[in-house]
PDB file of C-alpha atoms in Angstrom:
ATOM      1  CA  UNK L   1     101.333 105.517  72.185  1.00 34.00           C
ATOM      2  CA  UNK L   2     104.318 103.782  75.350  1.00 39.00           C
ATOM      3  CA  UNK L   3     103.781 100.881  77.622  1.00 41.00           C
ATOM      4  CA  UNK L   4     103.311 103.408  80.321  1.00 41.00           C
ATOM      5  CA  UNK L   5     100.680 104.889  78.477  1.00 45.00           C
ATOM      6  CA  UNK L   6      98.895 101.199  77.561  1.00 51.00           C
ATOM      7  CA  UNK L   7      99.339 100.374  81.481  1.00 78.00           C
ATOM      8  CA  UNK L   8      95.384 102.472  82.304  1.00 81.00           C
ATOM      9  CA  UNK L   9      94.122 101.097  78.784  1.00 87.00           C
ATOM     10  CA  UNK L  10      95.057  97.184  80.026  1.00 88.00           C
ATOM     11  CA  UNK L  11      93.575  97.635  83.261  1.00 88.00           C
ATOM     12  CA  UNK L  12      89.801  98.747  82.571  1.00 91.00           C
ATOM     13  CA  UNK L  13      90.479  95.535  79.604  1.00 92.00           C
ATOM     14  CA  UNK L  14      91.380  93.019  82.541  1.00 92.00           C
ATOM     15  CA  UNK L  15      88.206  94.924  84.976  1.00 91.00           C
ATOM     16  CA  UNK L  16      85.454  94.604  82.463  1.00 93.00           C
ATOM     17  CA  UNK L  17      86.964  90.898  81.583  1.00 94.00           C
ATOM     18  CA  UNK L  18      86.648  89.904  84.976  1.00 92.00           C
ATOM     19  CA  UNK L  19      83.206  91.863  85.652  1.00 92.00           C
ATOM     20  CA  UNK L  20      81.658  90.141  82.820  1.00 93.00           C
ATOM     21  CA  UNK L  21      82.997  86.435  83.929  1.00 92.00           C
ATOM     22  CA  UNK L  22      81.441  87.522  87.952  1.00 90.00           C
ATOM     23  CA  UNK L  23      77.802  88.035  85.631  1.00 89.00           C
ATOM     24  CA  UNK L  24      77.990  85.261  83.545  1.00 90.00           C
ATOM     25  CA  UNK L  25      79.236  82.799  86.029  1.00 86.00           C
ATOM     26  CA  UNK L  26      76.038  83.319  88.033  1.00 82.00           C
ATOM     27  CA  UNK L  27      78.533  85.243  90.726  1.00 82.00           C
ATOM     28  CA  UNK L  28      76.451  86.948  93.914  1.00 85.00           C
ATOM     29  CA  UNK L  29      75.578  90.431  93.528  1.00 83.00           C
ATOM     30  CA  UNK L  30      77.677  91.469  95.903  1.00 82.00           C
ATOM     31  CA  UNK L  31      81.016  89.817  93.750  1.00 87.00           C
ATOM     32  CA  UNK L  32      79.258  91.214  90.919  1.00 88.00           C
ATOM     33  CA  UNK L  33      79.041  95.198  92.672  1.00 88.00           C
ATOM     34  CA  UNK L  34      83.077  94.577  93.059  1.00 89.00           C
ATOM     35  CA  UNK L  35      83.721  94.124  90.016  1.00 91.00           C
ATOM     36  CA  UNK L  36      81.604  97.200  88.829  1.00 92.00           C
ATOM     37  CA  UNK L  37      83.701  99.623  91.119  1.00 91.00           C
ATOM     38  CA  UNK L  38      87.042  98.000  89.918  1.00 92.00           C
ATOM     39  CA  UNK L  39      85.684  98.993  86.573  1.00 94.00           C
ATOM     40  CA  UNK L  40      84.848 102.521  87.670  1.00 93.00           C
ATOM     41  CA  UNK L  41      88.310 102.957  88.580  1.00 91.00           C
ATOM     42  CA  UNK L  42      90.015 102.117  85.797  1.00 91.00           C
ATOM     43  CA  UNK L  43      87.614 103.958  84.133  1.00 93.00           C
ATOM     44  CA  UNK L  44      89.024 107.471  85.921  1.00 89.00           C
ATOM     45  CA  UNK L  45      92.272 106.000  85.262  1.00 86.00           C
ATOM     46  CA  UNK L  46      91.833 106.679  81.670  1.00 89.00           C
ATOM     47  CA  UNK L  47      90.319 109.860  82.094  1.00 89.00           C
ATOM     48  CA  UNK L  48      86.426 108.201  81.067  1.00 93.00           C
ATOM     49  CA  UNK L  49      84.584 110.273  83.443  1.00 93.00           C
ATOM     50  CA  UNK L  50      81.573 110.773  81.865  1.00 94.00           C
ATOM     51  CA  UNK L  51      81.963 106.292  80.845  1.00 94.00           C
ATOM     52  CA  UNK L  52      82.586 106.032  84.107  1.00 93.00           C
ATOM     53  CA  UNK L  53      79.334 108.894  86.137  1.00 93.00           C
ATOM     54  CA  UNK L  54      76.764 107.333  83.364  1.00 93.00           C
ATOM     55  CA  UNK L  55      78.388 103.718  84.202  1.00 93.00           C
ATOM     56  CA  UNK L  56      77.699 104.367  87.788  1.00 92.00           C
ATOM     57  CA  UNK L  57      74.166 105.546  88.038  1.00 89.00           C
ATOM     58  CA  UNK L  58      72.268 102.259  88.110  1.00 87.00           C
ATOM     59  CA  UNK L  59      74.637 100.866  91.021  1.00 81.00           C
ATOM     60  CA  UNK L  60      73.347 104.769  92.255  1.00 79.00           C
ATOM     61  CA  UNK L  61      69.335 103.488  92.195  1.00 77.00           C
ATOM     62  CA  UNK L  62      70.449 100.234  94.572  1.00 73.00           C
ATOM     63  CA  UNK L  63      68.593  99.223  97.814  1.00 62.00           C
ATOM     64  CA  UNK L  64      71.895  98.721 100.047  1.00 55.00           C
ATOM     65  CA  UNK L  65      71.139  95.672 101.589  1.00 55.00           C
ATOM     66  CA  UNK L  66      72.627  94.111 104.288  1.00 55.00           C
ATOM     67  CA  UNK L  67      75.608  92.163 102.435  1.00 63.00           C
ATOM     68  CA  UNK L  68      76.605  95.165 100.017  1.00 71.00           C
ATOM     69  CA  UNK L  69      75.638  98.161 101.608  1.00 80.00           C
ATOM     70  CA  UNK L  70      79.363  99.120 101.454  1.00 82.00           C
ATOM     71  CA  UNK L  71      79.852  98.630  98.427  1.00 85.00           C
ATOM     72  CA  UNK L  72      77.239 100.997  97.273  1.00 86.00           C
ATOM     73  CA  UNK L  73      78.451 103.654  99.454  1.00 89.00           C
ATOM     74  CA  UNK L  74      81.253 103.472  97.304  1.00 90.00           C
ATOM     75  CA  UNK L  75      79.864 103.331  94.285  1.00 91.00           C
ATOM     76  CA  UNK L  76      78.397 106.766  95.683  1.00 92.00           C
ATOM     77  CA  UNK L  77      81.473 107.940  96.106  1.00 92.00           C
ATOM     78  CA  UNK L  78      83.383 106.851  92.888  1.00 93.00           C
ATOM     79  CA  UNK L  79      80.450 108.598  91.348  1.00 94.00           C
ATOM     80  CA  UNK L  80      80.974 111.491  93.132  1.00 94.00           C
ATOM     81  CA  UNK L  81      84.463 111.411  92.019  1.00 92.00           C
ATOM     82  CA  UNK L  82      83.413 111.255  88.458  1.00 94.00           C
ATOM     83  CA  UNK L  83      81.616 114.286  88.943  1.00 94.00           C
ATOM     84  CA  UNK L  84      83.890 116.248  90.318  1.00 91.00           C
ATOM     85  CA  UNK L  85      86.727 115.475  87.510  1.00 90.00           C
ATOM     86  CA  UNK L  86      83.675 117.190  85.068  1.00 93.00           C
ATOM     87  CA  UNK L  87      83.120 119.924  87.046  1.00 91.00           C
ATOM     88  CA  UNK L  88      79.297 119.161  88.428  1.00 94.00           C
ATOM     89  CA  UNK L  89      79.218 120.307  91.787  1.00 92.00           C
ATOM     90  CA  UNK L  90      76.466 120.339  92.630  1.00 93.00           C
ATOM     91  CA  UNK L  91      76.242 116.571  91.416  1.00 94.00           C
ATOM     92  CA  UNK L  92      79.015 115.954  93.419  1.00 94.00           C
ATOM     93  CA  UNK L  93      77.727 117.040  96.102  1.00 94.00           C
ATOM     94  CA  UNK L  94      74.250 115.072  95.400  1.00 93.00           C
ATOM     95  CA  UNK L  95      76.695 111.491  95.407  1.00 93.00           C
ATOM     96  CA  UNK L  96      77.480 111.810  98.178  1.00 93.00           C
ATOM     97  CA  UNK L  97      74.794 112.437 100.262  1.00 92.00           C
ATOM     98  CA  UNK L  98      73.905 108.354 100.798  1.00 90.00           C
ATOM     99  CA  UNK L  99      77.283 108.519 102.845  1.00 90.00           C
ATOM    100  CA  UNK L 100      75.952 111.242 105.853  1.00 90.00           C
ATOM    101  CA  UNK L 101      74.125 107.899 107.391  1.00 88.00           C
ATOM    102  CA  UNK L 102      77.929 106.926 108.565  1.00 87.00           C
ATOM    103  CA  UNK L 103      78.552 109.794 110.164  1.00 86.00           C
ATOM    104  CA  UNK L 104      79.426 108.688 114.310  1.00 83.00           C
ATOM    105  CA  UNK L 105      80.535 105.001 112.365  1.00 81.00           C
ATOM    106  CA  UNK L 106      82.284 102.852 114.962  1.00 81.00           C
ATOM    107  CA  UNK L 107      83.886 100.669 112.492  1.00 81.00           C
ATOM    108  CA  UNK L 108      87.140 102.348 110.750  1.00 80.00           C
ATOM    109  CA  UNK L 109      86.930 100.871 106.891  1.00 81.00           C
ATOM    110  CA  UNK L 110      83.120 103.141 106.742  1.00 84.00           C
ATOM    111  CA  UNK L 111      84.630 105.893 109.458  1.00 84.00           C
ATOM    112  CA  UNK L 112      87.271 106.535 107.030  1.00 82.00           C
ATOM    113  CA  UNK L 113      84.662 106.283 103.833  1.00 86.00           C
ATOM    114  CA  UNK L 114      83.159 108.683 105.232  1.00 89.00           C
ATOM    115  CA  UNK L 115      86.173 111.147 105.990  1.00 85.00           C
ATOM    116  CA  UNK L 116      86.820 110.643 102.389  1.00 86.00           C
ATOM    117  CA  UNK L 117      83.348 111.786 101.375  1.00 90.00           C
ATOM    118  CA  UNK L 118      83.812 114.876 103.335  1.00 89.00           C
ATOM    119  CA  UNK L 119      87.031 115.897 101.580  1.00 85.00           C
ATOM    120  CA  UNK L 120      85.528 115.697  98.136  1.00 90.00           C
ATOM    121  CA  UNK L 121      82.528 117.583  99.920  1.00 91.00           C
ATOM    122  CA  UNK L 122      85.313 120.072 100.635  1.00 86.00           C
ATOM    123  CA  UNK L 123      86.665 120.000  97.162  1.00 85.00           C
ATOM    124  CA  UNK L 124      83.321 120.972  95.681  1.00 90.00           C
ATOM    125  CA  UNK L 125      82.707 123.406  98.512  1.00 89.00           C
ATOM    126  CA  UNK L 126      85.820 125.028  97.706  1.00 82.00           C
ATOM    127  CA  UNK L 127      85.961 125.475  93.330  1.00 83.00           C
ATOM    128  CA  UNK L 128      81.705 126.813  93.897  1.00 87.00           C
ATOM    129  CA  UNK L 129      83.474 129.110  96.836  1.00 83.00           C
ATOM    130  CA  UNK L 130      81.824 128.220  99.636  1.00 86.00           C
ATOM    131  CA  UNK L 131      84.890 128.425 101.667  1.00 79.00           C
ATOM    132  CA  UNK L 132      82.911 128.206 105.220  1.00 84.00           C
ATOM    133  CA  UNK L 133      81.272 125.006 104.414  1.00 86.00           C
ATOM    134  CA  UNK L 134      84.637 123.418 102.766  1.00 82.00           C
ATOM    135  CA  UNK L 135      86.373 124.160 106.262  1.00 79.00           C
ATOM    136  CA  UNK L 136      83.476 122.670 108.154  1.00 84.00           C
ATOM    137  CA  UNK L 137      83.686 119.799 106.407  1.00 85.00           C
ATOM    138  CA  UNK L 138      88.053 119.830 106.174  1.00 79.00           C
ATOM    139  CA  UNK L 139      87.655 119.847 110.514  1.00 78.00           C
ATOM    140  CA  UNK L 140      85.619 116.919 110.418  1.00 82.00           C
ATOM    141  CA  UNK L 141      87.666 115.041 107.758  1.00 79.00           C
ATOM    142  CA  UNK L 142      90.632 115.342 109.802  1.00 74.00           C
ATOM    143  CA  UNK L 143      89.108 114.844 113.224  1.00 77.00           C
ATOM    144  CA  UNK L 144      88.199 111.417 111.716  1.00 78.00           C
ATOM    145  CA  UNK L 145      91.465 111.186 110.242  1.00 69.00           C
ATOM    146  CA  UNK L 146      93.878 111.719 113.771  1.00 67.00           C
ATOM    147  CA  UNK L 147      91.424 109.238 115.735  1.00 69.00           C
ATOM    148  CA  UNK L 148      92.450 106.642 113.598  1.00 65.00           C
ATOM    149  CA  UNK L 149      95.982 107.614 113.073  1.00 56.00           C
ATOM    150  CA  UNK L 150      97.148 103.648 113.276  1.00 54.00           C
ATOM    151  CA  UNK L 151      95.243 102.447 110.138  1.00 54.00           C
ATOM    152  CA  UNK L 152      97.195 103.787 106.797  1.00 58.00           C
ATOM    153  CA  UNK L 153      94.033 104.512 104.783  1.00 59.00           C
ATOM    154  CA  UNK L 154      93.225 107.694 107.372  1.00 59.00           C
ATOM    155  CA  UNK L 155      96.689 108.758 107.040  1.00 63.00           C
ATOM    156  CA  UNK L 156      95.767 109.105 103.322  1.00 68.00           C
ATOM    157  CA  UNK L 157      92.471 110.190 104.320  1.00 64.00           C
ATOM    158  CA  UNK L 158      94.075 112.945 106.327  1.00 68.00           C
ATOM    159  CA  UNK L 159      96.730 113.930 103.302  1.00 75.00           C
ATOM    160  CA  UNK L 160      93.508 114.963 101.257  1.00 74.00           C
ATOM    161  CA  UNK L 161      92.059 116.748 103.671  1.00 72.00           C
ATOM    162  CA  UNK L 162      95.046 118.564 104.357  1.00 79.00           C
ATOM    163  CA  UNK L 163      95.749 119.351 100.669  1.00 80.00           C
ATOM    164  CA  UNK L 164      92.217 120.832 100.026  1.00 78.00           C
ATOM    165  CA  UNK L 165      93.607 122.524 103.452  1.00 80.00           C
ATOM    166  CA  UNK L 166      96.441 124.461 101.307  1.00 84.00           C
ATOM    167  CA  UNK L 167      94.593 125.175  98.605  1.00 80.00           C
ATOM    168  CA  UNK L 168      92.460 127.251 100.376  1.00 77.00           C
ATOM    169  CA  UNK L 169      95.382 129.284 102.083  1.00 82.00           C
ATOM    170  CA  UNK L 170      96.658 129.252  99.027  1.00 82.00           C
ATOM    171  CA  UNK L 171      93.805 131.362  97.322  1.00 79.00           C
ATOM    172  CA  UNK L 172      93.826 133.515 100.485  1.00 79.00           C
ATOM    173  CA  UNK L 173      96.990 134.538  99.586  1.00 84.00           C
ATOM    174  CA  UNK L 174      98.816 132.863 103.170  1.00 87.00           C
ATOM    175  CA  UNK L 175     100.834 131.218 100.978  1.00 88.00           C
ATOM    176  CA  UNK L 176     103.421 130.343 104.532  1.00 89.00           C
ATOM    177  CA  UNK L 177     100.920 128.474 106.501  1.00 87.00           C
ATOM    178  CA  UNK L 178      99.673 126.670 102.978  1.00 87.00           C
ATOM    179  CA  UNK L 179     103.757 125.601 102.679  1.00 89.00           C
ATOM    180  CA  UNK L 180     103.420 124.531 106.164  1.00 88.00           C
ATOM    181  CA  UNK L 181      99.673 122.672 105.810  1.00 86.00           C
ATOM    182  CA  UNK L 182     102.047 120.131 103.092  1.00 88.00           C
ATOM    183  CA  UNK L 183     104.988 119.464 104.832  1.00 88.00           C
ATOM    184  CA  UNK L 184     102.442 118.117 107.250  1.00 83.00           C
ATOM    185  CA  UNK L 185     101.244 116.454 104.358  1.00 83.00           C
ATOM    186  CA  UNK L 186     104.499 114.987 103.301  1.00 85.00           C
ATOM    187  CA  UNK L 187     105.031 113.567 106.005  1.00 83.00           C
ATOM    188  CA  UNK L 188     101.950 111.908 106.781  1.00 76.00           C
ATOM    189  CA  UNK L 189     102.280 110.199 103.176  1.00 79.00           C
ATOM    190  CA  UNK L 190     105.978 109.002 104.144  1.00 80.00           C
ATOM    191  CA  UNK L 191     104.055 107.265 106.821  1.00 74.00           C
ATOM    192  CA  UNK L 192     102.071 106.500 104.816  1.00 68.00           C
ATOM    193  CA  UNK L 193     103.504 104.883 101.466  1.00 63.00           C
ATOM    194  CA  UNK L 194     106.037 103.491 100.341  1.00 65.00           C
ATOM    195  CA  UNK L 195     105.665 104.769  97.075  1.00 72.00           C
ATOM    196  CA  UNK L 196     108.742 107.605  96.711  1.00 82.00           C
ATOM    197  CA  UNK L 197     106.748 109.013  93.431  1.00 78.00           C
ATOM    198  CA  UNK L 198     103.732 110.080  95.650  1.00 79.00           C
ATOM    199  CA  UNK L 199     106.202 111.219  98.449  1.00 84.00           C
ATOM    200  CA  UNK L 200     108.562 113.314  95.590  1.00 83.00           C
ATOM    201  CA  UNK L 201     105.174 115.317  93.823  1.00 81.00           C
ATOM    202  CA  UNK L 202     104.355 115.705  97.313  1.00 84.00           C
ATOM    203  CA  UNK L 203     107.631 117.959  97.833  1.00 87.00           C
ATOM    204  CA  UNK L 204     107.356 119.576  94.685  1.00 83.00           C
ATOM    205  CA  UNK L 205     104.045 120.614  95.465  1.00 84.00           C
ATOM    206  CA  UNK L 206     105.063 122.043  98.776  1.00 87.00           C
ATOM    207  CA  UNK L 207     108.629 123.408  97.148  1.00 85.00           C
ATOM    208  CA  UNK L 208     106.215 125.601  95.398  1.00 83.00           C
ATOM    209  CA  UNK L 209     104.481 126.601  97.851  1.00 86.00           C
ATOM    210  CA  UNK L 210     107.066 127.552  99.670  1.00 86.00           C
ATOM    211  CA  UNK L 211     108.784 129.286  96.514  1.00 83.00           C
ATOM    212  CA  UNK L 212     105.497 131.506  96.228  1.00 83.00           C
ATOM    213  CA  UNK L 213     105.970 132.197 100.313  1.00 86.00           C
ATOM    214  CA  UNK L 214     109.401 133.917  98.802  1.00 84.00           C
ATOM    215  CA  UNK L 215     111.693 130.846 100.675  1.00 86.00           C
ATOM    216  CA  UNK L 216     113.558 129.940  97.434  1.00 80.00           C
ATOM    217  CA  UNK L 217     116.317 128.160  99.716  1.00 82.00           C
ATOM    218  CA  UNK L 218     113.611 125.378 101.005  1.00 84.00           C
ATOM    219  CA  UNK L 219     112.446 125.070  97.897  1.00 82.00           C
ATOM    220  CA  UNK L 220     115.548 123.896  96.297  1.00 80.00           C
ATOM    221  CA  UNK L 221     116.272 122.145  98.962  1.00 83.00           C
ATOM    222  CA  UNK L 222     112.782 120.115  98.776  1.00 85.00           C
ATOM    223  CA  UNK L 223     113.145 119.682  94.360  1.00 79.00           C
ATOM    224  CA  UNK L 224     116.855 118.206  95.331  1.00 80.00           C
ATOM    225  CA  UNK L 225     115.525 115.339  97.351  1.00 84.00           C
ATOM    226  CA  UNK L 226     112.533 115.124  95.055  1.00 81.00           C
ATOM    227  CA  UNK L 227     114.480 115.171  91.240  1.00 75.00           C
ATOM    228  CA  UNK L 228     115.604 111.463  91.564  1.00 76.00           C
ATOM    229  CA  UNK L 229     112.836 110.155  91.840  1.00 77.00           C
ATOM    230  CA  UNK L 230     110.904 112.737  89.904  1.00 69.00           C
ATOM    231  CA  UNK L 231     113.309 111.819  86.391  1.00 68.00           C
ATOM    232  CA  UNK L 232     112.283 108.544  86.650  1.00 70.00           C
ATOM    233  CA  UNK L 233     109.011 109.050  85.357  1.00 63.00           C
ATOM    234  CA  UNK L 234     106.938 111.068  82.691  1.00 56.00           C
ATOM    235  CA  UNK L 235     106.557 114.053  83.110  1.00 52.00           C
ATOM    236  CA  UNK L 236     108.638 114.173  86.438  1.00 50.00           C
ATOM    237  CA  UNK L 237     110.605 116.616  84.841  1.00 50.00           C
ATOM    238  CA  UNK L 238     108.956 119.028  83.741  1.00 53.00           C
ATOM    239  CA  UNK L 239     106.908 119.411  86.957  1.00 52.00           C
ATOM    240  CA  UNK L 240     110.325 119.967  88.822  1.00 50.00           C
ATOM    241  CA  UNK L 241     110.951 122.378  86.701  1.00 52.00           C
ATOM    242  CA  UNK L 242     107.031 124.231  86.853  1.00 52.00           C
ATOM    243  CA  UNK L 243     107.892 124.254  90.521  1.00 52.00           C
ATOM    244  CA  UNK L 244     111.351 126.360  89.766  1.00 49.00           C
ATOM    245  CA  UNK L 245     108.963 128.536  87.044  1.00 45.00           C
ATOM    246  CA  UNK L 246     106.608 129.810  89.751  1.00 46.00           C
ATOM    247  CA  UNK L 247     106.553 133.774  90.618  1.00 39.00           C
ATOM    248  CA  UNK L 248     109.191 134.622  87.571  1.00 42.00           C
ATOM    249  CA  UNK L 249     111.839 131.937  88.656  1.00 44.00           C
ATOM    250  CA  UNK L 250     113.099 130.438  86.173  1.00 44.00           C
ATOM    251  CA  UNK L 251     115.145 127.371  86.179  1.00 45.00           C
ATOM    252  CA  UNK L 252     118.659 127.290  83.673  1.00 42.00           C
ATOM    253  CA  UNK L 253     120.329 124.629  84.891  1.00 45.00           C
ATOM    254  CA  UNK L 254     119.684 120.855  86.794  1.00 44.00           C
ATOM    255  CA  UNK L 255     123.217 119.098  87.230  1.00 46.00           C
ATOM    256  CA  UNK L 256     123.185 115.263  87.168  1.00 46.00           C
ATOM    257  CA  UNK L 257     122.470 113.822  90.545  1.00 45.00           C
ATOM    258  CA  UNK L 258     126.014 113.068  92.239  1.00 43.00           C
ATOM    259  CA  UNK L 259     125.305 109.307  92.564  1.00 43.00           C
ATOM    260  CA  UNK L 260     122.532 106.865  92.229  1.00 44.00           C
ATOM    261  CA  UNK L 261     122.448 105.827  95.746  1.00 45.00           C
ATOM    262  CA  UNK L 262     119.763 106.602  97.719  1.00 46.00           C
ATOM    263  CA  UNK L 263     120.487 109.954  98.666  1.00 43.00           C
ATOM    264  CA  UNK L 264     121.847 111.696  95.807  1.00 41.00           C
ATOM    265  CA  UNK L 265     122.124 115.952  95.456  1.00 44.00           C
ATOM    266  CA  UNK L 266     121.530 117.654  92.402  1.00 45.00           C
ATOM    267  CA  UNK L 267     122.480 121.692  91.598  1.00 46.00           C
ATOM    268  CA  UNK L 268     119.678 124.183  90.332  1.00 48.00           C
ATOM    269  CA  UNK L 269     121.157 127.240  88.768  1.00 49.00           C
ATOM    270  CA  UNK L 270     117.281 129.698  88.994  1.00 48.00           C
ATOM    271  CA  UNK L 271     117.287 132.875  88.650  1.00 48.00           C
ATOM    272  CA  UNK L 272     114.699 135.868  88.918  1.00 49.00           C
TER     273      UNK L 272
END
């Protein structure tokens, strides 16, 4: 196992150690809850969704008192994420119910928490084939994100909502519209994130939509921009190749980048 594969495991071990110290050290309840949420998030990074779900069950049963109300809601959100990853869509929606009381919240963090809950609800609805419910939830999420565009977190929530919109468009065969939506996702991430790999992944997703829409030239340009960053990560090169292989296109050659600086170009040879 390479070092990169060990990182999530080490994070999980560190999170469990911090939780144990908080419990044994007599820390306040909200600190213990925060440590539990850290453990749950680390579990998801390790792919332990069932374990994460079980771990958060006691938190779901807690009464949200004033000092830890928002933390309990974050726990509900993470429980919903685990349930969604396990394809348990009805349970996903049940886990999100406590968040609906945040509707109309003036606090920016709580508003964004509600928006993220709407995005997860929309994804569950989409996977259940309930497109009208998904659209309604996404429209609410986007309105919240647009009203808080000065906050980076709102841009990430907006990007998440737009990705689900793109999924809906693609499933209905509107590939050009899906590509346009994913362009907006890339723009949002460019504004909100300094993680070049995340932006490169968004460009690859957009390129796949462009290929589906028949715009091979546009897709190739996006792949050229994404390639230098994707090549740095394990699995990134494969993901770039898969984008070009969609709809009968075969990526038969990728040249080395022309230079190692900020802007780099590569040649893609594609055949049908």
